[in-house]
Short mmCIF file of C-alpha atoms in Angstrom, two decimals:
data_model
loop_
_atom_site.label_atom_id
_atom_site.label_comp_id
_atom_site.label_asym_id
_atom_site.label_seq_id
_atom_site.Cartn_x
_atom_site.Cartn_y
_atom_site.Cartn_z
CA UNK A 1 0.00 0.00 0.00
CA UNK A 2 1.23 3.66 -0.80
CA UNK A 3 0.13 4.08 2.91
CA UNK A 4 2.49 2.06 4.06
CA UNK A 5 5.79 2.55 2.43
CA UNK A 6 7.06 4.85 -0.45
CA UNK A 7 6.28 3.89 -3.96
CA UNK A 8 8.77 0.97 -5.28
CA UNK A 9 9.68 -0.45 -1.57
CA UNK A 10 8.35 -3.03 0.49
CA UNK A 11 7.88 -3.84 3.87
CA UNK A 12 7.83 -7.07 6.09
CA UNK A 13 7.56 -8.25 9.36
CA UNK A 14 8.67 -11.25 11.51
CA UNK A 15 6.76 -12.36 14.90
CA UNK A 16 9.14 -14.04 16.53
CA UNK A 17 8.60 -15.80 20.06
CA UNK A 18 11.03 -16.11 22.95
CA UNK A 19 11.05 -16.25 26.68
CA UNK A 20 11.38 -13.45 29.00
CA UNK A 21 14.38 -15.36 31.01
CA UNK A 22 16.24 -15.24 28.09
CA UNK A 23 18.66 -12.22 26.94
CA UNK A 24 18.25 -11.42 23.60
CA UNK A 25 20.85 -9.55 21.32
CA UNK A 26 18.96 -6.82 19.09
CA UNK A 27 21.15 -6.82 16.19
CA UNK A 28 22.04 -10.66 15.76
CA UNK A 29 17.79 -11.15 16.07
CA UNK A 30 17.67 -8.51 12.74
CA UNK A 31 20.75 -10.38 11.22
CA UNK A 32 19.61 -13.63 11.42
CA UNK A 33 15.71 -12.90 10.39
CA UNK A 34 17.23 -11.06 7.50
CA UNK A 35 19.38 -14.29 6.90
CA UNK A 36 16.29 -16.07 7.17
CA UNK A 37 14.24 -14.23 4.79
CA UNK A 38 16.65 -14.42 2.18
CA UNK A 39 16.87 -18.06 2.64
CA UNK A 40 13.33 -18.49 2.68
CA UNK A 41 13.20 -15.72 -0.90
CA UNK A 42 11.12 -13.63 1.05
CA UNK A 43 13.74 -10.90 0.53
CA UNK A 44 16.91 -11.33 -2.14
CA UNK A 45 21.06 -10.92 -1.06
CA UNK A 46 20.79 -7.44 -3.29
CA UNK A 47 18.27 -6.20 -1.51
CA UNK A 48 18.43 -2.86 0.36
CA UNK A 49 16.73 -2.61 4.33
CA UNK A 50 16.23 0.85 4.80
CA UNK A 51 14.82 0.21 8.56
CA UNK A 52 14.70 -2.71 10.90
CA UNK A 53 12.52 -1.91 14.52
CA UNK A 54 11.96 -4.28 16.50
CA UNK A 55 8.67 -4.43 19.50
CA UNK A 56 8.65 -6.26 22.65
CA UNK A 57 5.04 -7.48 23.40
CA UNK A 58 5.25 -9.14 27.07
CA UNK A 59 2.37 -11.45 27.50
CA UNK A 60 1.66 -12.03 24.29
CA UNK A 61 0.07 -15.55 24.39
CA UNK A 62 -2.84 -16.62 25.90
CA UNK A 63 -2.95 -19.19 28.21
CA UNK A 64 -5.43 -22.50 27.89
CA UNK A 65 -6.42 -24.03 30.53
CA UNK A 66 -9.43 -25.91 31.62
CA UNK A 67 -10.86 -23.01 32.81
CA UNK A 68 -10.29 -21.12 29.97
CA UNK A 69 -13.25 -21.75 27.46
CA UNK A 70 -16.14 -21.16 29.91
CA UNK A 71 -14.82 -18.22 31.67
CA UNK A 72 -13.92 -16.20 28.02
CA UNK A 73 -17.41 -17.11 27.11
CA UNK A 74 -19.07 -15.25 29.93
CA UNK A 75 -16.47 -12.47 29.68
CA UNK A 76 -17.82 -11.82 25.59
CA UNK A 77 -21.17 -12.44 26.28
CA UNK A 78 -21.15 -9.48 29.33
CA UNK A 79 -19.19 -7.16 26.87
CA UNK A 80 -21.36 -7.89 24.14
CA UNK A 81 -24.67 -7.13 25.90
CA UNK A 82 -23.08 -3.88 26.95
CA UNK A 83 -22.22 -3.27 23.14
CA UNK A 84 -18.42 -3.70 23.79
CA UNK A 85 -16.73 -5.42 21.04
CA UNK A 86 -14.05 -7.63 20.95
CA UNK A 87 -10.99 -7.52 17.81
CA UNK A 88 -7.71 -8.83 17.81
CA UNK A 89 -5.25 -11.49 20.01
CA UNK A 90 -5.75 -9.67 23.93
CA UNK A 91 -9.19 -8.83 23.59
CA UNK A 92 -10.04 -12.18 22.56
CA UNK A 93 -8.09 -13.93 24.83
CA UNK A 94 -6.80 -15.80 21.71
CA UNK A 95 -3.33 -16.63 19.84
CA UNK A 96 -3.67 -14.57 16.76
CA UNK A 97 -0.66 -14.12 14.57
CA UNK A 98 -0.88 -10.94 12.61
CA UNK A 99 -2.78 -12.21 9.77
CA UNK A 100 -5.11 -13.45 11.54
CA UNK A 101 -5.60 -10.02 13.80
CA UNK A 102 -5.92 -7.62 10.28
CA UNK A 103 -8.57 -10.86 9.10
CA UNK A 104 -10.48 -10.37 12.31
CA UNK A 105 -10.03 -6.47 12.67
CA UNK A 106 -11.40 -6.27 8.88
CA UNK A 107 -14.59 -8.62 9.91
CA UNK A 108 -15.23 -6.74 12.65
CA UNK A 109 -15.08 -3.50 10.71
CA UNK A 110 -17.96 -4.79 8.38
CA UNK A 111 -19.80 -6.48 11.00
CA UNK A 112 -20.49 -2.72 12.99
CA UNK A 113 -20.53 -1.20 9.84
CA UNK A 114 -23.70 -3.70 8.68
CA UNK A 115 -25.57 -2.58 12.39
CA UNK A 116 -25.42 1.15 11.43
CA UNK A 117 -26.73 1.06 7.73
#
């Protein structure tokens, strides 16, 4: 999308998962994700990164347990009858990877926009 980066680039992201009792190094995470992304063609040897960022999301899975399914069902149902809706991996109390979240955020989108026309 124009939005999203100048004309005639491109732009990708990794999610990549580790645990919080382990140190990571910044730059060798970049290097070998760009290593990775070349191996996988995602992005070619010639190819020019103008910008690597990297986010830290703590918590960032859910956890299921047995009392998982039953108590995130009342939790949606008391939102929803207060007209709170739910999008994306923390509200929903769900793993998500970004695809998934832009897929849900979208459907969610057209769902409010079909109760106001």
């Amino acid at each position: 999308s124009p939005n999203m980066v100048p004309e005639g680039k491109s732009a990708v992201s990794a999610e990549i998962s580790f645990s919080k009792n382990r140190n990571i190094n910044k730059d060798a995470l970049i290097e070998k994700t760009v290593k990775d992304l070349i191996k996988a063609e995602v992005l070619y040897p010639d190819d020019k990164i103008v910008l690597t960022h990297i986010i830290t999301i703590p918590y960032a899975y859910a956890i299921y347990d047995h009392q998982r399914k039953k108590a995130v069902s009342f939790i949606k149902q008391f939102l929803e009858k207060n007209d709170i809706y739910l999008c994306g991996r923390y509200a929903q109390w769900e793993y998500q990877n970004m695809e998934q979240n832009i897929l849900a955020g979208k459907a969610m989108a057209e769902k409010l926009n079909a109760e106001i026309e």
